[in-house]
PDB file of C-alpha atoms in Angstrom:
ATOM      1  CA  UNK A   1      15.789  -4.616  -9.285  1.00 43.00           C
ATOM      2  CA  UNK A   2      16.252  -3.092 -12.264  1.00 38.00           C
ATOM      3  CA  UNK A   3      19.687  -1.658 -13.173  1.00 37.00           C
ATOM      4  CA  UNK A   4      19.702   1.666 -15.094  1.00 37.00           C
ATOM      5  CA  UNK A   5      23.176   3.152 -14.447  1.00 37.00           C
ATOM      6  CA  UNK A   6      22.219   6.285 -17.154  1.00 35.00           C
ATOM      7  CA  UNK A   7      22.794   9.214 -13.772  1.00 34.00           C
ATOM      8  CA  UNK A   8      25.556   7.626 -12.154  1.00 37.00           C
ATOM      9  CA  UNK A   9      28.151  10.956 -11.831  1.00 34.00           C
ATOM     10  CA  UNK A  10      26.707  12.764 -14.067  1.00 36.00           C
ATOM     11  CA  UNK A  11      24.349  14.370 -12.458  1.00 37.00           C
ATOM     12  CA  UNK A  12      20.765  14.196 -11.939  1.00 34.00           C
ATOM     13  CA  UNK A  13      19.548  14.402 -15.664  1.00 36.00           C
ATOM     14  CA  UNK A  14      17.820  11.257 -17.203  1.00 38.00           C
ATOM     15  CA  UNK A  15      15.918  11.248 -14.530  1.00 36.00           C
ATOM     16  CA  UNK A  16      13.988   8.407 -16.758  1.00 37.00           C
ATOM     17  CA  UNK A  17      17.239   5.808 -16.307  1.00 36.00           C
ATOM     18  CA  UNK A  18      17.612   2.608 -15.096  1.00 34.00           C
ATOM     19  CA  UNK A  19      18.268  -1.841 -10.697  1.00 34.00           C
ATOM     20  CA  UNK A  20      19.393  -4.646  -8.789  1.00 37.00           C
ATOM     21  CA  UNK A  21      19.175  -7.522  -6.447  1.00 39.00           C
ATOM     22  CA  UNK A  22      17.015  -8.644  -8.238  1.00 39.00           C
ATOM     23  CA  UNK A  23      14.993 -11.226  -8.684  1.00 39.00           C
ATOM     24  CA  UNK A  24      11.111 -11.133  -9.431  1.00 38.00           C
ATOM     25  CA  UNK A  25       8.040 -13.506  -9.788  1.00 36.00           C
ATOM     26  CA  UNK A  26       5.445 -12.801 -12.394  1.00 36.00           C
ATOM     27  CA  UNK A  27       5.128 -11.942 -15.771  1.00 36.00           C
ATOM     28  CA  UNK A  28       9.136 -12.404 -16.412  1.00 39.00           C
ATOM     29  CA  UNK A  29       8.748 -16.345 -16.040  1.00 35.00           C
ATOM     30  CA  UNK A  30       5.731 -16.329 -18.526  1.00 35.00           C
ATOM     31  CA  UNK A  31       6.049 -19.638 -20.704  1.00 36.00           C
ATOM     32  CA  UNK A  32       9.424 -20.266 -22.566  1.00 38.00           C
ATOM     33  CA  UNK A  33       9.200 -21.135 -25.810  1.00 39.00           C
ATOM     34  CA  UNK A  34      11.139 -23.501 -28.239  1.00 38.00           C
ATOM     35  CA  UNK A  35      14.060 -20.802 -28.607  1.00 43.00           C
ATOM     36  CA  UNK A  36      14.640 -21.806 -24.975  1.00 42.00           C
ATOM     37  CA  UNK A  37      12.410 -25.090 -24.062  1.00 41.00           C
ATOM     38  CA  UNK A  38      13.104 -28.627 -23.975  1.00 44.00           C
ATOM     39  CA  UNK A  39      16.589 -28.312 -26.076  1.00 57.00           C
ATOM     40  CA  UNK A  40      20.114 -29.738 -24.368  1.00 69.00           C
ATOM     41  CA  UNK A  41      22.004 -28.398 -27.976  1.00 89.00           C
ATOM     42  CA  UNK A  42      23.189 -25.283 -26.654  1.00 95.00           C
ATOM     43  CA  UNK A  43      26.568 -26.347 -25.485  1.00 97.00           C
ATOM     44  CA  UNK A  44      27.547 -27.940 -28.488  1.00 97.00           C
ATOM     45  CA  UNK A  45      25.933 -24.795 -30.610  1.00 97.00           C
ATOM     46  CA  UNK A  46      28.281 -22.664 -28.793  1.00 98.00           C
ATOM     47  CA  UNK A  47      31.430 -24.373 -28.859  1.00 97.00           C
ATOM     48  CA  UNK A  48      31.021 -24.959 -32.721  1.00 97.00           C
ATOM     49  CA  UNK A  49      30.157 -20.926 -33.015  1.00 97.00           C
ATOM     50  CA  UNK A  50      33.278 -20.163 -30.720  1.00 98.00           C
ATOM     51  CA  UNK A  51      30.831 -17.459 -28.865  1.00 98.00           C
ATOM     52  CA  UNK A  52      28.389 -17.395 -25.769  1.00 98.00           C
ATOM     53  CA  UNK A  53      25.894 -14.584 -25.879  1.00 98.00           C
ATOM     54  CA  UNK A  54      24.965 -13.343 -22.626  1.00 98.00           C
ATOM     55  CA  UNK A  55      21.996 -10.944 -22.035  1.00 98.00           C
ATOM     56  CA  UNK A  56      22.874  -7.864 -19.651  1.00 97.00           C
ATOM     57  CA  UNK A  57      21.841  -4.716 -19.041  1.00 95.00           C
ATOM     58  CA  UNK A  58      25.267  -2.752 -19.177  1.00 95.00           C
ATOM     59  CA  UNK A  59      24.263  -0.437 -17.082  1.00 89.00           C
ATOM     60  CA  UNK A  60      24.186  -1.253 -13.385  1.00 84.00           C
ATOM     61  CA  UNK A  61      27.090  -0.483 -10.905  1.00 84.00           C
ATOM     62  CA  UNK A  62      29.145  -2.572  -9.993  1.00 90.00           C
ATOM     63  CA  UNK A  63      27.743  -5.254 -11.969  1.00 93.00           C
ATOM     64  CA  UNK A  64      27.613  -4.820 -14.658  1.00 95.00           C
ATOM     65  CA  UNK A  65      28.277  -1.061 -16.393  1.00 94.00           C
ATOM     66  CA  UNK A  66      30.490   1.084 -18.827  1.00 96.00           C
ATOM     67  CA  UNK A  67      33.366   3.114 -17.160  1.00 94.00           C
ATOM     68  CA  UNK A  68      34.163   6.411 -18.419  1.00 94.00           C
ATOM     69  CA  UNK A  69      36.117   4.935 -21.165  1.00 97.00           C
ATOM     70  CA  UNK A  70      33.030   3.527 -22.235  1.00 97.00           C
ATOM     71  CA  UNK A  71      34.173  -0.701 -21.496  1.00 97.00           C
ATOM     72  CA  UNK A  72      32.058  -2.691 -20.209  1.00 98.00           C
ATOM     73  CA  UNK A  73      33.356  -4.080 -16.794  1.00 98.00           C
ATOM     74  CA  UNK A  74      31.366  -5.031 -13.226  1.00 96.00           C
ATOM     75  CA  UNK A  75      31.846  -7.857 -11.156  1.00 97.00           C
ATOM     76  CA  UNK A  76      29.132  -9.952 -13.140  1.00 98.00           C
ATOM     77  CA  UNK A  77      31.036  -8.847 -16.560  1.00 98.00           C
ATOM     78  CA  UNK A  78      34.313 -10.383 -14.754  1.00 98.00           C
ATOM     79  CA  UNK A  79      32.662 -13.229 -13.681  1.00 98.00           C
ATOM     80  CA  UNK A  80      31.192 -13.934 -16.977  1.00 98.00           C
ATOM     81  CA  UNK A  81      34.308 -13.565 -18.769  1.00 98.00           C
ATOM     82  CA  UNK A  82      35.784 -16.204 -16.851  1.00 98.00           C
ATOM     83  CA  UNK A  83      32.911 -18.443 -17.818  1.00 98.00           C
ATOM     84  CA  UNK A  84      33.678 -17.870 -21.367  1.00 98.00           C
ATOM     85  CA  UNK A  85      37.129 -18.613 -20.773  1.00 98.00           C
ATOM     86  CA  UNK A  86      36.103 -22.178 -19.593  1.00 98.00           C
ATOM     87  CA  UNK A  87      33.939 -23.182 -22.164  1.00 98.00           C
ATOM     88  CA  UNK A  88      37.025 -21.805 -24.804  1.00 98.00           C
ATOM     89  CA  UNK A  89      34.525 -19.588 -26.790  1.00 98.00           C
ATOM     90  CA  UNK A  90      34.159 -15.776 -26.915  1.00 98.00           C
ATOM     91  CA  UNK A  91      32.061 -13.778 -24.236  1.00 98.00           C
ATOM     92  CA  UNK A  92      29.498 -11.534 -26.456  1.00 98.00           C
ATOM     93  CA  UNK A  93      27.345  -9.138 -24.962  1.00 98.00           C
ATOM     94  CA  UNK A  94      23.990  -8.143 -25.740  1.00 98.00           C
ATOM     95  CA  UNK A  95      22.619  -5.179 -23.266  1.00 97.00           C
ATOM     96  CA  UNK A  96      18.911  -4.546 -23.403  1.00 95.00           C
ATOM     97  CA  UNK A  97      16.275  -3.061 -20.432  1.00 90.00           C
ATOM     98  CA  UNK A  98      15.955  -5.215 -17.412  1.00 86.00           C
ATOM     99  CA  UNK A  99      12.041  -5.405 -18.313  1.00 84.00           C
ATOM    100  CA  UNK A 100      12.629  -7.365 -21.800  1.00 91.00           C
ATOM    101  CA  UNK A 101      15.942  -8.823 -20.480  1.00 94.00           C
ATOM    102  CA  UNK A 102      14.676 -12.072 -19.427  1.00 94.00           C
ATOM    103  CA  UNK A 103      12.383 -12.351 -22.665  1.00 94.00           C
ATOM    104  CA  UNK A 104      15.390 -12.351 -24.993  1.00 96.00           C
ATOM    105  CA  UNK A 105      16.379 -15.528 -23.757  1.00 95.00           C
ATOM    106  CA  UNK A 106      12.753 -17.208 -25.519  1.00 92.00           C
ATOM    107  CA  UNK A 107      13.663 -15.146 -28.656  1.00 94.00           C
ATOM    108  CA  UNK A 108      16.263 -16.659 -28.906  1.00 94.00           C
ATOM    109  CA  UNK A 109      18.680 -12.831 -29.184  1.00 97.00           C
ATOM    110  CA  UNK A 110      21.598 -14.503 -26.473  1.00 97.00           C
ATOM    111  CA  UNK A 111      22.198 -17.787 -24.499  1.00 98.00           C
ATOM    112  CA  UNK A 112      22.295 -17.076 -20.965  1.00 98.00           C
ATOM    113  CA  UNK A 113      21.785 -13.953 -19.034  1.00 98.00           C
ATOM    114  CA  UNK A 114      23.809 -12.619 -15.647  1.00 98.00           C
ATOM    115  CA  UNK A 115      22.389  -9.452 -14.146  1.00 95.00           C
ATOM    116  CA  UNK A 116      21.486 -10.005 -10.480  1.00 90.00           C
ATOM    117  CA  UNK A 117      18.319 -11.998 -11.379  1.00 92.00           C
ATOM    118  CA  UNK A 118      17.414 -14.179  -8.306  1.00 89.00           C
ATOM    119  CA  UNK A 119      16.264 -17.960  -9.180  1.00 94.00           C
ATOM    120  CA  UNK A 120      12.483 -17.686  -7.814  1.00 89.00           C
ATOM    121  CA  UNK A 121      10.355 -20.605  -7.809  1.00 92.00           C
ATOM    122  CA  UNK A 122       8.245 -19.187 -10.798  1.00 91.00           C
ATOM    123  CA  UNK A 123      11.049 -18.273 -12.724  1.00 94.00           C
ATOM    124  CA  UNK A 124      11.919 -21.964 -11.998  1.00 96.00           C
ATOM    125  CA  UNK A 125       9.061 -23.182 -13.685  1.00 96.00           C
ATOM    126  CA  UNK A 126      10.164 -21.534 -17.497  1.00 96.00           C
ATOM    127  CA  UNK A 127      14.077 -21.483 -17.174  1.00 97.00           C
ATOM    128  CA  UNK A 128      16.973 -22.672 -15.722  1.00 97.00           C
ATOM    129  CA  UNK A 129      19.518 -21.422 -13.227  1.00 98.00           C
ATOM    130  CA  UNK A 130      23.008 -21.863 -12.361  1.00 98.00           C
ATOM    131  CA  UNK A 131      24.151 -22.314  -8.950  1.00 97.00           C
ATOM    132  CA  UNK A 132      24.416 -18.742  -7.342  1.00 97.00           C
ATOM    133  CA  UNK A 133      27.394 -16.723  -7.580  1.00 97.00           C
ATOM    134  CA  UNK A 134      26.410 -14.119  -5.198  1.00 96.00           C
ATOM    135  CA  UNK A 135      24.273 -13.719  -2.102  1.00 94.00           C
ATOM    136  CA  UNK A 136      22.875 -10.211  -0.630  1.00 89.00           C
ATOM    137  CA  UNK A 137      20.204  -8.729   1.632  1.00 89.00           C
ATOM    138  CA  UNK A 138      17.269  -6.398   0.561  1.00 92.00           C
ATOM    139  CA  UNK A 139      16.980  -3.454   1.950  1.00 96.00           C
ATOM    140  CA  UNK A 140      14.943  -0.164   2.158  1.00 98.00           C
ATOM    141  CA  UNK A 141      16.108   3.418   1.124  1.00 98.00           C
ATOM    142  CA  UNK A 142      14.254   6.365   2.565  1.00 98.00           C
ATOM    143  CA  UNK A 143      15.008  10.638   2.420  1.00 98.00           C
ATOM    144  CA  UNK A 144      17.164  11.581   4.970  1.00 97.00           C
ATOM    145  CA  UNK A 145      14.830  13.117   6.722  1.00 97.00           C
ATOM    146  CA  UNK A 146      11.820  10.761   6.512  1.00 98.00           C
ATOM    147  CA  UNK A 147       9.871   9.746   9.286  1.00 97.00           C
ATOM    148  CA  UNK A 148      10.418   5.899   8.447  1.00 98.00           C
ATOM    149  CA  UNK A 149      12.679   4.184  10.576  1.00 97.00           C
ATOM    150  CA  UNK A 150      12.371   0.654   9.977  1.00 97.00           C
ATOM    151  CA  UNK A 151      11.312  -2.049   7.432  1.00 97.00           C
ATOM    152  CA  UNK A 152       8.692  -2.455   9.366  1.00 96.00           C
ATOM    153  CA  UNK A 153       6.973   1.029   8.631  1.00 97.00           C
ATOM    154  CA  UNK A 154       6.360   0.740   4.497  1.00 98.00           C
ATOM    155  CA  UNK A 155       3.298   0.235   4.729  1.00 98.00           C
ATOM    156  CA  UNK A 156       0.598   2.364   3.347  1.00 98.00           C
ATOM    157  CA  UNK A 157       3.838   4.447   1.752  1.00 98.00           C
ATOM    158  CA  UNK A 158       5.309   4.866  -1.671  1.00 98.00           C
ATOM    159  CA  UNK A 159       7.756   3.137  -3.200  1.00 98.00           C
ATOM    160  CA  UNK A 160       9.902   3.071  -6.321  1.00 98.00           C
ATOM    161  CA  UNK A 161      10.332  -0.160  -8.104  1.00 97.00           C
ATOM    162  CA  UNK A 162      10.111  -2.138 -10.860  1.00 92.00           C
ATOM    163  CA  UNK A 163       6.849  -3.755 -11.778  1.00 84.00           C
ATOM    164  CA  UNK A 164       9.245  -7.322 -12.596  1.00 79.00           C
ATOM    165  CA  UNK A 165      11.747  -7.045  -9.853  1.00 83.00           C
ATOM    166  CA  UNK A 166      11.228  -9.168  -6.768  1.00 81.00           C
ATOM    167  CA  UNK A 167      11.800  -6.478  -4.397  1.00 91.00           C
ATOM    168  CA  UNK A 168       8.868  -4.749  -6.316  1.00 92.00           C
ATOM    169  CA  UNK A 169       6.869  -7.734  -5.251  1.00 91.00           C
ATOM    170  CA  UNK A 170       7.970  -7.382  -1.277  1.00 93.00           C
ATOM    171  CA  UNK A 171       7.523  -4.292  -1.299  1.00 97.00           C
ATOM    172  CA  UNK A 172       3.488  -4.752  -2.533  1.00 96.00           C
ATOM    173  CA  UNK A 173       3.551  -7.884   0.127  1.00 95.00           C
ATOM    174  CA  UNK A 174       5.167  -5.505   2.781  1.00 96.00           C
ATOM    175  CA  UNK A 175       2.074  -3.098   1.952  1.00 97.00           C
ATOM    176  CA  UNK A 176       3.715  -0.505   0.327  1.00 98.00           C
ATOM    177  CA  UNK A 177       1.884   1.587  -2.728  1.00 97.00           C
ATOM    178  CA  UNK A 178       4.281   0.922  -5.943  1.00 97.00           C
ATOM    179  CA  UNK A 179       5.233   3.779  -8.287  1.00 98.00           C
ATOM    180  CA  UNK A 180       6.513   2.101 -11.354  1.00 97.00           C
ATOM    181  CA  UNK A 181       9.986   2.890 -12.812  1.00 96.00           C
ATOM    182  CA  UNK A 182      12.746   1.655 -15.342  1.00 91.00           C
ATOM    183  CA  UNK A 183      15.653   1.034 -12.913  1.00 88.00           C
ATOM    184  CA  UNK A 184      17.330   1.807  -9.488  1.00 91.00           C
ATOM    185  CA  UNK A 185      18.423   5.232 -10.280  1.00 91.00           C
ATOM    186  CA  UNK A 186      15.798   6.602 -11.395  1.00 96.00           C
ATOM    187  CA  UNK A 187      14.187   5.163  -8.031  1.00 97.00           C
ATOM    188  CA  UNK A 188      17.016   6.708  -5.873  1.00 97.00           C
ATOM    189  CA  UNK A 189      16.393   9.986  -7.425  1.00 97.00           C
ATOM    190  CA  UNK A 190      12.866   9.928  -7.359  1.00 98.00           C
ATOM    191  CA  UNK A 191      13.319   9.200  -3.499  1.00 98.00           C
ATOM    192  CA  UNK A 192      15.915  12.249  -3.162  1.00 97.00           C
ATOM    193  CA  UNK A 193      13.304  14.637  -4.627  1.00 97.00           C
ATOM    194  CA  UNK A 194      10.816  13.408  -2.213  1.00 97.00           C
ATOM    195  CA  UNK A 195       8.785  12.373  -5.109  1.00 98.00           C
ATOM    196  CA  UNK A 196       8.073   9.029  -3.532  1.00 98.00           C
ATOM    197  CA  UNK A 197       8.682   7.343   0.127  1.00 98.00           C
ATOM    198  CA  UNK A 198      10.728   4.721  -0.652  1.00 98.00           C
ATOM    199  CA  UNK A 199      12.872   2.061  -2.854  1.00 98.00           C
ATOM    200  CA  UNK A 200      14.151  -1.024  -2.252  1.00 97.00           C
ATOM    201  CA  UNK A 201      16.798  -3.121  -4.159  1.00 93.00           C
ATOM    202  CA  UNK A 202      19.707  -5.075  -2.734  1.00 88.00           C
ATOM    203  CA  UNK A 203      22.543  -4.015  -0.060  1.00 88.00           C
ATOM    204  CA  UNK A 204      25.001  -3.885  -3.063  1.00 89.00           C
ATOM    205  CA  UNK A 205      23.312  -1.537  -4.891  1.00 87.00           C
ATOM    206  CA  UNK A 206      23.020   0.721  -2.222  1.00 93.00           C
ATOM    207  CA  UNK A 207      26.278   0.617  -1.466  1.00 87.00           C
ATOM    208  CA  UNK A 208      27.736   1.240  -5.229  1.00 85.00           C
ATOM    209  CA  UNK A 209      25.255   4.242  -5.248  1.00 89.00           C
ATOM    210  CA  UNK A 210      25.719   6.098  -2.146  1.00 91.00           C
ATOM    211  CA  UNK A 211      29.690   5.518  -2.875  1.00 86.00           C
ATOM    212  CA  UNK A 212      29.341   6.661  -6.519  1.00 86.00           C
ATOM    213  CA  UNK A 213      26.939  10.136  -5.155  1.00 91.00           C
ATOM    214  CA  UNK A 214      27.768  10.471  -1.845  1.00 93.00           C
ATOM    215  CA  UNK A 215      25.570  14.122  -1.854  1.00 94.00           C
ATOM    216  CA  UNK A 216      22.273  11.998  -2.583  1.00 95.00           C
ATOM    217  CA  UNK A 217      19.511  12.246  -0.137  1.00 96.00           C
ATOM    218  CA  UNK A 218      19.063   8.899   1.054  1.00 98.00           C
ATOM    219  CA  UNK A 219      19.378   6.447   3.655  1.00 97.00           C
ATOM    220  CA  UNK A 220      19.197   2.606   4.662  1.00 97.00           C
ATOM    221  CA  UNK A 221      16.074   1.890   6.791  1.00 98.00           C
ATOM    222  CA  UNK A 222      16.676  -0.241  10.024  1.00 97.00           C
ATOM    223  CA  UNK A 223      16.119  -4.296   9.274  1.00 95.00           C
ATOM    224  CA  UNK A 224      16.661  -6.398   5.724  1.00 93.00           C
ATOM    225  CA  UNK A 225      13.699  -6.565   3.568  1.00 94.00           C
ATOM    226  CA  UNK A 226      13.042 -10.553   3.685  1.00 88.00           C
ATOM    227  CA  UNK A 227      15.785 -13.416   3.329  1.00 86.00           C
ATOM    228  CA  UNK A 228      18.946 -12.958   1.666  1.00 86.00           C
ATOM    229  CA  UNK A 229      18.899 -13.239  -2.035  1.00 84.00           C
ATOM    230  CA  UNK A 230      20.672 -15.645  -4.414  1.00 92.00           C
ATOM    231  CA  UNK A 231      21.957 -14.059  -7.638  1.00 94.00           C
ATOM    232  CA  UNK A 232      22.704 -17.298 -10.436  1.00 98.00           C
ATOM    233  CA  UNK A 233      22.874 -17.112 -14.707  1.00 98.00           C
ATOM    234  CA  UNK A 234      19.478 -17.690 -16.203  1.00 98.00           C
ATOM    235  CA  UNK A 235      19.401 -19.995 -19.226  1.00 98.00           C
ATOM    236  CA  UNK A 236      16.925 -22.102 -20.982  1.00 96.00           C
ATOM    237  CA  UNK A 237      14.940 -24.729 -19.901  1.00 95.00           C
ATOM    238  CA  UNK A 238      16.341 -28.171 -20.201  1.00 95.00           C
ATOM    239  CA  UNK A 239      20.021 -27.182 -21.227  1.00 95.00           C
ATOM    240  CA  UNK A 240      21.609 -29.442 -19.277  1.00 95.00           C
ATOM    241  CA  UNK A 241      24.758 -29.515 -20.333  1.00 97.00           C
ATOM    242  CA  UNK A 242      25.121 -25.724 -20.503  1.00 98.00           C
ATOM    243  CA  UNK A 243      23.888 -25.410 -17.035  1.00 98.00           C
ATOM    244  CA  UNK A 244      26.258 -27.974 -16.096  1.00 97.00           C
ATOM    245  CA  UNK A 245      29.673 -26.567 -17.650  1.00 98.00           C
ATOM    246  CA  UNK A 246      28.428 -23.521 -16.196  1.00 98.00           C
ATOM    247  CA  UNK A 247      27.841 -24.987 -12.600  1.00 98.00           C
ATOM    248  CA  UNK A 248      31.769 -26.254 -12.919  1.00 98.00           C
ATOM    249  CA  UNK A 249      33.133 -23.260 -13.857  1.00 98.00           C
ATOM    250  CA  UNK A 250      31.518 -21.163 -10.899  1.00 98.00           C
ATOM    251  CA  UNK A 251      32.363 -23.841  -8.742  1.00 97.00           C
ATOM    252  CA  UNK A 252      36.086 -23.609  -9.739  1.00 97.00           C
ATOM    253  CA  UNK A 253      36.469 -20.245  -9.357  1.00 97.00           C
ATOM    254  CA  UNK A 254      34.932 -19.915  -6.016  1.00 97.00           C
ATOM    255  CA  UNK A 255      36.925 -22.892  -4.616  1.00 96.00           C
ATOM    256  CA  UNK A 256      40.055 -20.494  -6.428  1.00 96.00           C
ATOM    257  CA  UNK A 257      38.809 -17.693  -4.691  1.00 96.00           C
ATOM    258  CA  UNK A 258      38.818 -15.435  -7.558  1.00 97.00           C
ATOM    259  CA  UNK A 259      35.070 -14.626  -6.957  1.00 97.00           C
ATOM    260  CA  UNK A 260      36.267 -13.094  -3.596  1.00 97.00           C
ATOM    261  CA  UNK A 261      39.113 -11.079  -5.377  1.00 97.00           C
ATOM    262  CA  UNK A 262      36.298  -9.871  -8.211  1.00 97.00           C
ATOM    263  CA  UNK A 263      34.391  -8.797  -5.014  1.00 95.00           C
ATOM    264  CA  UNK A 264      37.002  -6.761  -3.541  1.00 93.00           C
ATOM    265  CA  UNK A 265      37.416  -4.700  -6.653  1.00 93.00           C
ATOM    266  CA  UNK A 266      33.726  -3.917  -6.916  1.00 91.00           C
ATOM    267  CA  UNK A 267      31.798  -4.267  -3.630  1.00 88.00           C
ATOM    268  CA  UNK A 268      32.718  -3.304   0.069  1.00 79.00           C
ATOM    269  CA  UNK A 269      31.748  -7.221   1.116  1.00 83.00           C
ATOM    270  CA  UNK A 270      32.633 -10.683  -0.211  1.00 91.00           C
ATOM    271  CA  UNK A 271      29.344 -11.753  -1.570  1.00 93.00           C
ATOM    272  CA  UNK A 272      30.894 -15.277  -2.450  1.00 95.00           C
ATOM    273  CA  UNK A 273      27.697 -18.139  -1.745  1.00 91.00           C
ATOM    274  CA  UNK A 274      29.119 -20.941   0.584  1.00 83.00           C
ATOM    275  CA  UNK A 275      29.704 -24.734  -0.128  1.00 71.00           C
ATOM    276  CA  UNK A 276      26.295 -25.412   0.894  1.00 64.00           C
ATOM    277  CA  UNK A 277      24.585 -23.026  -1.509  1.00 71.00           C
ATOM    278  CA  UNK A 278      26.274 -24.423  -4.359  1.00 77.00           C
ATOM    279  CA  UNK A 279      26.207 -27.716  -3.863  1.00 73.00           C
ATOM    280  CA  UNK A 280      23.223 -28.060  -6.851  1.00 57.00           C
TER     281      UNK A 280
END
């Protein structure tokens, strides 16, 4: 789940790089402190500073990522932007490694965070989430010419993931053996050497990456690696009217439909939630 964009084009150097969809249980959603906990000042604090800081990696296609110009743009960046817009303050980005991303929000270094992090039930317990703003399905990436077919067949095998991502945690459930790493491309890679069996991460990922290195040796396993996944903005616990003007504005812009025309610039499928998912 991690997002590490560092090969992308380039080649396969920095082979150390790097995921997405996603969403973990565990050591991320480790008690939030008073940075975070039990304060609903965060709106106001923002609006008098004129600037939201949002925690992202920077480094995950099509997320969120830095084109060969070097801006910062994705679907999440968009989508983020137009949050900003909302609450009339200026979006500021802080980019920092999926495995301390979550952490930042407790210290206190940005307000919210949007990188494909999926609102689990112990995450639940130390922040709070948005309303999603994008759904996907897990799924399994193999060498071309594994012997793996399906889903079905990781266990006992190998697989690339990281040790906070929840796809890292299926994996372990589905059996697999996990080989820890710092992102998604380093994962791919590691499965196109035939270093390791496997990776997982969400359809989206997949799809930026085999588009983005269409010579990599990979392929999609038969079957979707449990339920579809929510993505939603992480925040602290207790911000309730944050979480709320945030709730509005993704509500807004999906009834507007301009989360479906961000989609169509980035991703091959409309990953807009329906009514019924974000109905809060």
């Amino acid at each position: 789940m991690t997002r590490r964009r560092a090969l992308g084009l380039a080649g396969l150097a920095g082979l150390g790089a790097v995921l997405a969809a996603c969403g973990t249980a565990g050591s991320d959603a480790e008690g939030s402190s008073s940075a975070s906990a039990g304060s609903d000042d965060a709106l106001a604090r923002i609006r008098k500073d004129g600037v939201i800081r949002i925690g992202m990696e920077g480094t995950f296609r099509p997320y969120g990522y830095h084109d060969s110009s070097g801006k910062l743009v994705g679907f999440e960046k968009e989508i983020a932007d137009l949050i900003a817009a909302d609450l009339g303050v200026r979006a500021e980005y802080v980019e920092t490694q999926w495995d301390s991303l979550i952490a930042g929000v407790d210290a206190g270094r940005y307000d919210i965070v949007i990188n494909n992090i999926a609102p689990t039930d112990e995450r639940k317990k130390a922040f709070d989430f948005s309303i999603p703003y994008a759904v996907s399905e897990g799924r399994v990436g193999v060498a071309k010419d594994s012997a793996l077919h399906s889903v079905d067949e990781v266990s006992g095998h190998s697989a690339a993931q990281t040790l906070t991502s929840n796809y890292g945690q299926q994996m372990a459930e589905h059996g697999a053996q996990i080989v820890p790493v710092t992102g998604f491309d380093e994962a791919a890679m590691l499965v196109h050497y035939g270093r390791v069996d496997c990776t997982a991460n969400d359809f989206v990922t997949f799809d930026a990456f085999f588009r983005e290195r269409p010579d990599i040796n990979v392929r999609l396993l038969d079957g979707v690696l449990g339920d579809a996944v929510d993505s939603a903005i992480l925040m602290g616990k207790g911000q309730t009217a944050l979480k709320d003007a945030i709730d509005a504005s993704l509500r807004r812009h999906i009834d507007d439909g301009d989360l479906t025309r961000i989609y169509a610039k980035y991703v091959s499928q409309d990953l807009t939630p329906s009514a019924s998912q974000t109905k809060g």
